[in-house]
PDB file of C-alpha atoms in Angstrom:
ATOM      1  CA  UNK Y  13       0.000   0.000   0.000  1.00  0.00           C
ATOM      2  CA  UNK Y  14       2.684   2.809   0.689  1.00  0.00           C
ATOM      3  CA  UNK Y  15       4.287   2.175  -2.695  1.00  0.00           C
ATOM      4  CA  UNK Y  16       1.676   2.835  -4.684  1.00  0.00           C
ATOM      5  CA  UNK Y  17       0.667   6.114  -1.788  1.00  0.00           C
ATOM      6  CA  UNK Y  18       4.398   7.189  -2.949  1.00  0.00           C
ATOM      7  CA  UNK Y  19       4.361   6.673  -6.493  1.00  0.00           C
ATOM      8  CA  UNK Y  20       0.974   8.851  -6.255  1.00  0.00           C
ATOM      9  CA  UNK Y  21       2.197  11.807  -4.168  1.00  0.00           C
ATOM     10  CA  UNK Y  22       5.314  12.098  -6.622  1.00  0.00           C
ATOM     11  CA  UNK Y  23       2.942  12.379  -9.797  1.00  0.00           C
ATOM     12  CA  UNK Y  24       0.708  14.645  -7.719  1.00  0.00           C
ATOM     13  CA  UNK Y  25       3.951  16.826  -7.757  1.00  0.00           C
ATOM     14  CA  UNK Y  26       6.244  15.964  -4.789  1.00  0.00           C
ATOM     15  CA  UNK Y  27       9.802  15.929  -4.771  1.00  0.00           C
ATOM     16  CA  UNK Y  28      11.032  14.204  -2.412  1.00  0.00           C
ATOM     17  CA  UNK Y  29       8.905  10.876  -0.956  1.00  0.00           C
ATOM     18  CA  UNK Y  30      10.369   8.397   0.782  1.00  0.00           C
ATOM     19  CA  UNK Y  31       8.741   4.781   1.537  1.00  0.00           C
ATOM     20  CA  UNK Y  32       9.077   3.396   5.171  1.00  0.00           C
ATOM     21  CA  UNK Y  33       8.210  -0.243   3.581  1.00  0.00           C
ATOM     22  CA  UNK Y  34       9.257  -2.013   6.957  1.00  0.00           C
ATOM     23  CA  UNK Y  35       6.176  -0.148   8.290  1.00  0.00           C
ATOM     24  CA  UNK Y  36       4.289   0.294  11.517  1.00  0.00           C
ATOM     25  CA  UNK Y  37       5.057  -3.097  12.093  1.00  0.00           C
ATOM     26  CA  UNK Y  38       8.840  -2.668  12.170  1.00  0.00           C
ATOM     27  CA  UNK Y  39       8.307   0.283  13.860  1.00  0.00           C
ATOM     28  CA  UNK Y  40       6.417  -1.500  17.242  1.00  0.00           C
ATOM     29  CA  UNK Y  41       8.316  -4.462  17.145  1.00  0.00           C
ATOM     30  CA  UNK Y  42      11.346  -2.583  17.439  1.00  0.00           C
ATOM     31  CA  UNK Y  43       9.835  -1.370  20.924  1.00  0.00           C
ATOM     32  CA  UNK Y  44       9.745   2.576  20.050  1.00  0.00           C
ATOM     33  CA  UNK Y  45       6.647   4.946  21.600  1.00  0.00           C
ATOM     34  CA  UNK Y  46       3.687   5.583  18.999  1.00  0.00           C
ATOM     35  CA  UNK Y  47       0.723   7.610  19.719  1.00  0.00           C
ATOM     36  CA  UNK Y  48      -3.039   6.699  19.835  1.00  0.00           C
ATOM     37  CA  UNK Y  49      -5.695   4.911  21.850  1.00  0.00           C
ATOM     38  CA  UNK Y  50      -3.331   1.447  21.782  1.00  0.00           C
ATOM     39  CA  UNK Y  51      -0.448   3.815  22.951  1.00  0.00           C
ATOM     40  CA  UNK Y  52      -0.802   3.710  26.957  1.00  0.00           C
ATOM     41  CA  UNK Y  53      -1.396  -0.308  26.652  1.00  0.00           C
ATOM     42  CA  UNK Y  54       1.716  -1.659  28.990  1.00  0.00           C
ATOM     43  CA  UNK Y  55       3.885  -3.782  26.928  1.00  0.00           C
ATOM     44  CA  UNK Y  56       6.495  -5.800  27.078  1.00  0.00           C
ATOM     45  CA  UNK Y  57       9.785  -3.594  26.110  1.00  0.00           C
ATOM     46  CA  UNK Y  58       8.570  -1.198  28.563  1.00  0.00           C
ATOM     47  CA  UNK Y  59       8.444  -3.639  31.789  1.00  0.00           C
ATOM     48  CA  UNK Y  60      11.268  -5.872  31.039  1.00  0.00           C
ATOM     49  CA  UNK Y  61      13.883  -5.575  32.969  1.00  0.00           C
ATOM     50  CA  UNK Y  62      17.172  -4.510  31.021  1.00  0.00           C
ATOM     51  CA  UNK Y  63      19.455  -5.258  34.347  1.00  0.00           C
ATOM     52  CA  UNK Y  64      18.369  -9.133  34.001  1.00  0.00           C
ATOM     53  CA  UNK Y  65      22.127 -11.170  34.597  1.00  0.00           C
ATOM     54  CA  UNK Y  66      23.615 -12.762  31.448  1.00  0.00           C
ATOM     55  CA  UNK Y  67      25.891 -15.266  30.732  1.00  0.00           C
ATOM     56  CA  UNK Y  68      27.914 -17.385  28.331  1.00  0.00           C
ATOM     57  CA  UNK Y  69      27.990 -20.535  26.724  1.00  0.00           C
ATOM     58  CA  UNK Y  70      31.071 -21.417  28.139  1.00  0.00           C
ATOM     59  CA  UNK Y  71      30.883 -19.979  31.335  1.00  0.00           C
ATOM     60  CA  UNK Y  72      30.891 -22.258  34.123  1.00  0.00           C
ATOM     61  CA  UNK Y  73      27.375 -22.741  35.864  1.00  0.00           C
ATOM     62  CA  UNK Y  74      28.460 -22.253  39.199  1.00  0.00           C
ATOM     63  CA  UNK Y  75      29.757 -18.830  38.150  1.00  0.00           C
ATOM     64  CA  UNK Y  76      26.585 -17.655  36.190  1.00  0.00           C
ATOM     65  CA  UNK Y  77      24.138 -18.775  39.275  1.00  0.00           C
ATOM     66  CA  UNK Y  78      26.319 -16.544  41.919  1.00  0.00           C
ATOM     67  CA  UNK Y  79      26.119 -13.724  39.561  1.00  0.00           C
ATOM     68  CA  UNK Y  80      22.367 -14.275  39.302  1.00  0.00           C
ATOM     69  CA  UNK Y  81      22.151 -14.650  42.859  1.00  0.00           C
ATOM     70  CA  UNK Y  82      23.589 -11.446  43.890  1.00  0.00           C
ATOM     71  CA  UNK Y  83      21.864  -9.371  41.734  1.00  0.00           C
ATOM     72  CA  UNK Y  84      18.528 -10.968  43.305  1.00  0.00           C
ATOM     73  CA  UNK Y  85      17.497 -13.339  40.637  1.00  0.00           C
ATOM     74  CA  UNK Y  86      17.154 -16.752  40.237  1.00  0.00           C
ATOM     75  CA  UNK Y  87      16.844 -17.067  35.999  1.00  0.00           C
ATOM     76  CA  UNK Y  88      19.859 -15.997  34.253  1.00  0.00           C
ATOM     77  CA  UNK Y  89      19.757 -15.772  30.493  1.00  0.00           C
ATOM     78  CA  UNK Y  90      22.257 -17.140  28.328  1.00  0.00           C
ATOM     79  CA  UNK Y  91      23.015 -14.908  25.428  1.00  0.00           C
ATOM     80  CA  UNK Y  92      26.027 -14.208  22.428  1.00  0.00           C
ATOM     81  CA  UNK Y  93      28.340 -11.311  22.591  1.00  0.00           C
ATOM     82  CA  UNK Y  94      25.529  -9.159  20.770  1.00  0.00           C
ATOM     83  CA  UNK Y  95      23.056 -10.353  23.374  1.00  0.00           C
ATOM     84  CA  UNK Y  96      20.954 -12.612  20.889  1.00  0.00           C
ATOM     85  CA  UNK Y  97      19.717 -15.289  23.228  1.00  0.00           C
ATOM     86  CA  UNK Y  98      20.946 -18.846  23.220  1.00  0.00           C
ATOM     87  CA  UNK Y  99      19.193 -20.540  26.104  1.00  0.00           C
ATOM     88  CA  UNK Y 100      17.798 -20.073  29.454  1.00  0.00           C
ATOM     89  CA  UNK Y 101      18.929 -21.248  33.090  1.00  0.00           C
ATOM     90  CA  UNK Y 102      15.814 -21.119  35.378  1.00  0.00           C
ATOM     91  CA  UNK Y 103      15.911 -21.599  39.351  1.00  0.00           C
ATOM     92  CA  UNK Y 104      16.205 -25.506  38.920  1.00  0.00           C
ATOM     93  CA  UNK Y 105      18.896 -25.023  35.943  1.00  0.00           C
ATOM     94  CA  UNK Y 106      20.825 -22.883  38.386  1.00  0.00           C
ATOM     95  CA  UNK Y 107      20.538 -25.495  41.082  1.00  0.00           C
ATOM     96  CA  UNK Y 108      22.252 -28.447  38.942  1.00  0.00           C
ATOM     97  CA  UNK Y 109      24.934 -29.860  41.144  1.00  0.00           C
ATOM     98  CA  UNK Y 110      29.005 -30.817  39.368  1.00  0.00           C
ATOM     99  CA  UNK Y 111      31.246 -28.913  37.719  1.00  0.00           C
ATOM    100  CA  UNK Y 112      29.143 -28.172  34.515  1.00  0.00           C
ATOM    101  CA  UNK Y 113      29.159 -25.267  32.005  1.00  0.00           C
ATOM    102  CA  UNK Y 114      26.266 -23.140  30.946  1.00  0.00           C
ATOM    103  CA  UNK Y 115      25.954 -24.920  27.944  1.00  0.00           C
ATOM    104  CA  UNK Y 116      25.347 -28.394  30.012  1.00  0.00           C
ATOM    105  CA  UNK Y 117      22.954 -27.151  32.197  1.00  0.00           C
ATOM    106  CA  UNK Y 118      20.683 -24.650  29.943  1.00  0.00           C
ATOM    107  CA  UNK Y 119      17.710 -24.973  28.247  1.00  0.00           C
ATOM    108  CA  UNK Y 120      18.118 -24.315  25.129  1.00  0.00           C
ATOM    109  CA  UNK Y 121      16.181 -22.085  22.389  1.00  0.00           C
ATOM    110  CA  UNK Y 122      13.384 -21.034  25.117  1.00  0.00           C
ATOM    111  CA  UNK Y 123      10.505 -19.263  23.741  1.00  0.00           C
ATOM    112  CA  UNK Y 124      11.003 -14.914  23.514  1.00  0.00           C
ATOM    113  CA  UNK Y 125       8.939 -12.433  23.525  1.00  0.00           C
ATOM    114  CA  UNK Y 126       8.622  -9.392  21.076  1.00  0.00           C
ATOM    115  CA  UNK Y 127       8.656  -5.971  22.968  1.00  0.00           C
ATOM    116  CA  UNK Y 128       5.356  -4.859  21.504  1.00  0.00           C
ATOM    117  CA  UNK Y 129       3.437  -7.796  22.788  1.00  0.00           C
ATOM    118  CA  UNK Y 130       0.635  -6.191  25.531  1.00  0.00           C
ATOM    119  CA  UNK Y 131       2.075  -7.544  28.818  1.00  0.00           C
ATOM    120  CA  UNK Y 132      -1.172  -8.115  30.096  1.00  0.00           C
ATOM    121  CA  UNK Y 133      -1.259 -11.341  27.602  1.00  0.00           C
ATOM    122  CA  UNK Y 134       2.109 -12.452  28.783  1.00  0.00           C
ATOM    123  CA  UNK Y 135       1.179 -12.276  32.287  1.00  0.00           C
ATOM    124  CA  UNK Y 136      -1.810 -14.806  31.143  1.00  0.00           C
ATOM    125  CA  UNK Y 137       0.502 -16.924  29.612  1.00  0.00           C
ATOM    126  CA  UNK Y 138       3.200 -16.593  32.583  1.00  0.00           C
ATOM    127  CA  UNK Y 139       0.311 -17.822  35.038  1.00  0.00           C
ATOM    128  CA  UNK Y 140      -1.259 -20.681  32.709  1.00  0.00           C
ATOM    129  CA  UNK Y 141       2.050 -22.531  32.471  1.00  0.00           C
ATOM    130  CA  UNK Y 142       3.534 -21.203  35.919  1.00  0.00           C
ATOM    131  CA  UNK Y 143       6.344 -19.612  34.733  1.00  0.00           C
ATOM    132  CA  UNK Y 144       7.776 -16.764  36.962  1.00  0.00           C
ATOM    133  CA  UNK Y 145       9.502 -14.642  33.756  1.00  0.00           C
ATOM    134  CA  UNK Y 146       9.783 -14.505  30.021  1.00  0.00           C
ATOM    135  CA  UNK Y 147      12.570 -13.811  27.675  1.00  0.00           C
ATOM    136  CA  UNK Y 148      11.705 -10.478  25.451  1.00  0.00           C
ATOM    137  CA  UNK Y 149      13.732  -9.728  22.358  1.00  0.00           C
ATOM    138  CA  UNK Y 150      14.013  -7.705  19.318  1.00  0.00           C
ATOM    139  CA  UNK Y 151      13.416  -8.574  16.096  1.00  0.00           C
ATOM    140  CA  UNK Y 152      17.017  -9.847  15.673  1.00  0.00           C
ATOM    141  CA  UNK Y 153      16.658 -11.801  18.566  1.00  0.00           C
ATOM    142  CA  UNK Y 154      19.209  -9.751  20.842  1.00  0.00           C
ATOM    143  CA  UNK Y 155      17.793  -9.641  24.806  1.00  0.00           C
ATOM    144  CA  UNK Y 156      15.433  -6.929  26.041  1.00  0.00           C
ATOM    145  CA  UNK Y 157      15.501  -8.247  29.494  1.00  0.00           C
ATOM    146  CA  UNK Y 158      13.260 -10.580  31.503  1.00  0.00           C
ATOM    147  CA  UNK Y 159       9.828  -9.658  32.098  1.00  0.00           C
ATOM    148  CA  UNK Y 160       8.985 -11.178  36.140  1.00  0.00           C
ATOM    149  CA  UNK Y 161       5.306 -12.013  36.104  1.00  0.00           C
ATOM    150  CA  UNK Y 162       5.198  -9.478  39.572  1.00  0.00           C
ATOM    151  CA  UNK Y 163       6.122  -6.909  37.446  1.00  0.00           C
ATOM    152  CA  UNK Y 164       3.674  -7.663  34.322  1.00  0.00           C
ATOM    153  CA  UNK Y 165       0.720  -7.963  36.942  1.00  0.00           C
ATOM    154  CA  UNK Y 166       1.669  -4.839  39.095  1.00  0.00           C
ATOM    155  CA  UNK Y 167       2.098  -2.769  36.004  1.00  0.00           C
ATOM    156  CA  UNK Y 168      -1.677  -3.986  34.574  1.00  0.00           C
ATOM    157  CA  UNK Y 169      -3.020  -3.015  38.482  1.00  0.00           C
ATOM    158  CA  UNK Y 170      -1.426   0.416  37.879  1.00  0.00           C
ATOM    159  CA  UNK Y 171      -2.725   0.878  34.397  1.00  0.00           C
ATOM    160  CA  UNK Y 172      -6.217   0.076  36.420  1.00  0.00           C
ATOM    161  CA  UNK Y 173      -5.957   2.658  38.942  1.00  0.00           C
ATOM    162  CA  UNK Y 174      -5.369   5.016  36.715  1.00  0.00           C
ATOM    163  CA  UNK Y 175      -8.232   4.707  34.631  1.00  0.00           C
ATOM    164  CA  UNK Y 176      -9.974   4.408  38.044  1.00  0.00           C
ATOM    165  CA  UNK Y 177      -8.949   7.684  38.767  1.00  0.00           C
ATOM    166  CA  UNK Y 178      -9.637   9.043  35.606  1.00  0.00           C
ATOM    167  CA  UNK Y 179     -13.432   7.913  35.931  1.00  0.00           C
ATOM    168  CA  UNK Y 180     -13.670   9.485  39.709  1.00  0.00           C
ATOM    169  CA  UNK Y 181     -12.625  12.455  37.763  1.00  0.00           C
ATOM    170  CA  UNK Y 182     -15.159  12.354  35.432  1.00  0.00           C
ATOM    171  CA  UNK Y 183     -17.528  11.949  37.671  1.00  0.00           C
ATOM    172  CA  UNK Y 184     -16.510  14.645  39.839  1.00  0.00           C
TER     173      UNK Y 184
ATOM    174  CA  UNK D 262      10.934   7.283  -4.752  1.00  0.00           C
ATOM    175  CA  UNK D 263      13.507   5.848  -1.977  1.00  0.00           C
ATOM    176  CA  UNK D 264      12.823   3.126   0.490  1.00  0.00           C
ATOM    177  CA  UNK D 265      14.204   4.139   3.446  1.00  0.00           C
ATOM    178  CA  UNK D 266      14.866   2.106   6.986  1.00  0.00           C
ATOM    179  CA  UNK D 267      13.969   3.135  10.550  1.00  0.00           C
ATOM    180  CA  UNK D 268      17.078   5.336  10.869  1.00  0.00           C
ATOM    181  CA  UNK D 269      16.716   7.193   7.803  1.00  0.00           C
ATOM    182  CA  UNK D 270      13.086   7.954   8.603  1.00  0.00           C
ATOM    183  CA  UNK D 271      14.149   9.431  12.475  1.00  0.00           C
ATOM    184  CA  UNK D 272      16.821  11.570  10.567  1.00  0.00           C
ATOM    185  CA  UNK D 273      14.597  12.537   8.571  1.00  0.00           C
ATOM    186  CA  UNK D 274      11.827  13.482  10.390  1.00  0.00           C
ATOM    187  CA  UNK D 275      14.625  15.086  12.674  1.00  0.00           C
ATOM    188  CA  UNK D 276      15.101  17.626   9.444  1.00  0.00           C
ATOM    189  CA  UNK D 277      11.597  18.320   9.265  1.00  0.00           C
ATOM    190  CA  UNK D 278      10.344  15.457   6.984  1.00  0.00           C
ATOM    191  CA  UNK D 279       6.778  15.069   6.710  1.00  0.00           C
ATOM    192  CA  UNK D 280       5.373  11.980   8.062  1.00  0.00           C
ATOM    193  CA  UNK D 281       1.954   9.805   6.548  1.00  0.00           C
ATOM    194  CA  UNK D 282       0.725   6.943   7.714  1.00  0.00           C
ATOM    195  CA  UNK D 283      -1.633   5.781   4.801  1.00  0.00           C
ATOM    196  CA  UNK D 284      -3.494   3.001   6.452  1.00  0.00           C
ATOM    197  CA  UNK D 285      -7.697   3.058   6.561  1.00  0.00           C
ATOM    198  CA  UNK D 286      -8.367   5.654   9.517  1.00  0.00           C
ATOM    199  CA  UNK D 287      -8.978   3.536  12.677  1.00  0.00           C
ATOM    200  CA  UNK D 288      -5.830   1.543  12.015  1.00  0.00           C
ATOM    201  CA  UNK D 289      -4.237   5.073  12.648  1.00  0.00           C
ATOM    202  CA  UNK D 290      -6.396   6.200  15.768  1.00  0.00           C
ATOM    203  CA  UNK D 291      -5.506   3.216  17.389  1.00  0.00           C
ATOM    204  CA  UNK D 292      -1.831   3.321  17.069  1.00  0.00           C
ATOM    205  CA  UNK D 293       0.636   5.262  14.869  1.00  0.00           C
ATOM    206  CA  UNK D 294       4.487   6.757  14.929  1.00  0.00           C
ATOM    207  CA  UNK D 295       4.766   9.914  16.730  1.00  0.00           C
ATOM    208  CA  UNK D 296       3.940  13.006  15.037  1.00  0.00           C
ATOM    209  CA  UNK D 297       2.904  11.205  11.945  1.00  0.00           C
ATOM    210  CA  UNK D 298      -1.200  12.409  10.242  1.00  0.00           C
ATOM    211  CA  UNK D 299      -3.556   9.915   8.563  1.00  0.00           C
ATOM    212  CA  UNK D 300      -4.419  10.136   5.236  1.00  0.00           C
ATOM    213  CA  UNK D 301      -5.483   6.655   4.098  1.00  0.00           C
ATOM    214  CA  UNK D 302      -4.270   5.827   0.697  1.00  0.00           C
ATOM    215  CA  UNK D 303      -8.110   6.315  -1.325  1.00  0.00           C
ATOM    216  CA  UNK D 304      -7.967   9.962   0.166  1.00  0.00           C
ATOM    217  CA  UNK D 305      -4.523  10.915  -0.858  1.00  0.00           C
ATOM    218  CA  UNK D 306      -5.761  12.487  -4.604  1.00  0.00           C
ATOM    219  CA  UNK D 307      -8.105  14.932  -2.096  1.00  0.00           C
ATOM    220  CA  UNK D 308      -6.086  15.492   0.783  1.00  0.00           C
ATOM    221  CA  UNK D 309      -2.128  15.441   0.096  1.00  0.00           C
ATOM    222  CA  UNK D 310      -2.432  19.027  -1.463  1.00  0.00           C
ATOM    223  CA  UNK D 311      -4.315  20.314   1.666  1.00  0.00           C
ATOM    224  CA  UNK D 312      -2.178  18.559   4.298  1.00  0.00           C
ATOM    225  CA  UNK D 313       1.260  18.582   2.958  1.00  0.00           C
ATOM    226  CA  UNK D 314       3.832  21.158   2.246  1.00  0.00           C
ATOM    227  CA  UNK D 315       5.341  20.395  -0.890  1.00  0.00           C
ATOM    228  CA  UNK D 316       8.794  21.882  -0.662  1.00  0.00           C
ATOM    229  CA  UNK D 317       9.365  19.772   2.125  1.00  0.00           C
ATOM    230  CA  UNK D 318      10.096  15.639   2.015  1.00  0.00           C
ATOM    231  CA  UNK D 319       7.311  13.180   2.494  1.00  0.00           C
ATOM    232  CA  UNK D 320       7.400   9.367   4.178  1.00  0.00           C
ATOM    233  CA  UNK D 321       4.677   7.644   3.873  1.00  0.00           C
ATOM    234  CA  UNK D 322       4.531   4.222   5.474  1.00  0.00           C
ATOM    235  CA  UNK D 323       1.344   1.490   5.745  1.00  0.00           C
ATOM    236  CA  UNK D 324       1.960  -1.641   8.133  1.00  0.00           C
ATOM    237  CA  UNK D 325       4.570  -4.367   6.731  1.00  0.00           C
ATOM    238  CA  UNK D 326       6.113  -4.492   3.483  1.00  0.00           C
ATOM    239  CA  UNK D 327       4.030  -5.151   0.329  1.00  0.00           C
TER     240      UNK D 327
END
């Protein structure tokens, strides 16, 4: 469609058009701010944390899980130098016992999350199959941060009271 | 006409480019890119003259590509 809106403009007489063909799509995945009634809808790029510990293939398990530990986690994500995620060590990953790598003990290829996805249908999918975080990423695949389920439900309860408020103002 | 990617159209804009999002009118009240007007692709022979400055570059842009 915005070929042919181009092609039209320049015969109507403009210079200089330029087609965005990756498109609004591109554009939400990516996680940047847009504007409309969708546009205060929590999502996931905006709640994931982007302090959530990392570590290596080859790292050694033991290593990763005391890093995760002290920065008050207990999921560490295993990612590539440019962040694109690789696997996934959850609570019970990080608990393996032996001298293993990251590699042994991960699970590998977990399932990620596009920024733009409404966290409200995350945190759905977070309590149906009891999972305590998600993996978001870009496009490309590189690590937006772990979204906690705590986090996805507190921000839909603030979303809430702030409509809340909006109607008492209304009304008032 | 140029395609352009995501950092072309920020630059772009940046400079002052125009910015149309040429999908049917609720697709664009429900979300679009900041700053950017609707004016859906079967309205652009009556309304590109009226809403756009001509000495100044256009991007228009729809959802995916085509």
């Amino acid at each position: 469609m915005s070929p042919r809106a181009a092609w039209r403009l320049e015969s109507l007489g403009f210079r200089e058009v330029y087609d965005y063909a990756a498109g609004k799509q591109d554009w939400i995945t990516a996680g940047l701010p847009t504007e409309g009634e969708l546009a205060e809808v929590p999502r996931a790029g905006d709640v994931a944390d982007p302090d959530t510990p990392t570590c290596r293939l080859d790292e050694r398990l033991a290593d990763a899980r005391e890093r995760a530990r002290a920065a008050g986690w207990d999921s560490c994500v295993v990612v590539t130098e440019t962040r694109v995620v690789l696997g996934l060590l959850r609570s019970r990953d990080l608990e393996k016992e032996g001298d293993l790598s990251v590699e042994e003990a991960m699970r590998p290829g977990p399932s990620t999350f596009r920024p733009n996805v409404p966290v409200a249908t995350l945190a759905d999918l977070m309590r149906e199959h009891g999972l305590p975080n998600v993996p978001v990423t870009t496009p490309d695949g590189a690590l937006v941060g772990l979204l906690r389920r705590e986090d996805a439900e507190r921000a839909i309860a603030e979303l809430h009271a702030h409509h809340e408020e909006g109607d008492h103002e209304h009304e008032g | 006409m140029r395609i352009i990617d995501r950092d072309e159209l920020r630059r772009l804009v940046d400079e002052g480019a125009q910015l149309v999002e040429v999908l049917p009118q609720e697709e664009y009240d429900e979300e679009h890119l900041p700053g950017a007007i609707a004016i859906p692709l079967r309205r652009i022979d009556a309304e590109a003259g009226e809403k756009l400055d001509p000495s100044r570059p256009v991007i228009v842009y729809c959802w995916d590509p085509p």
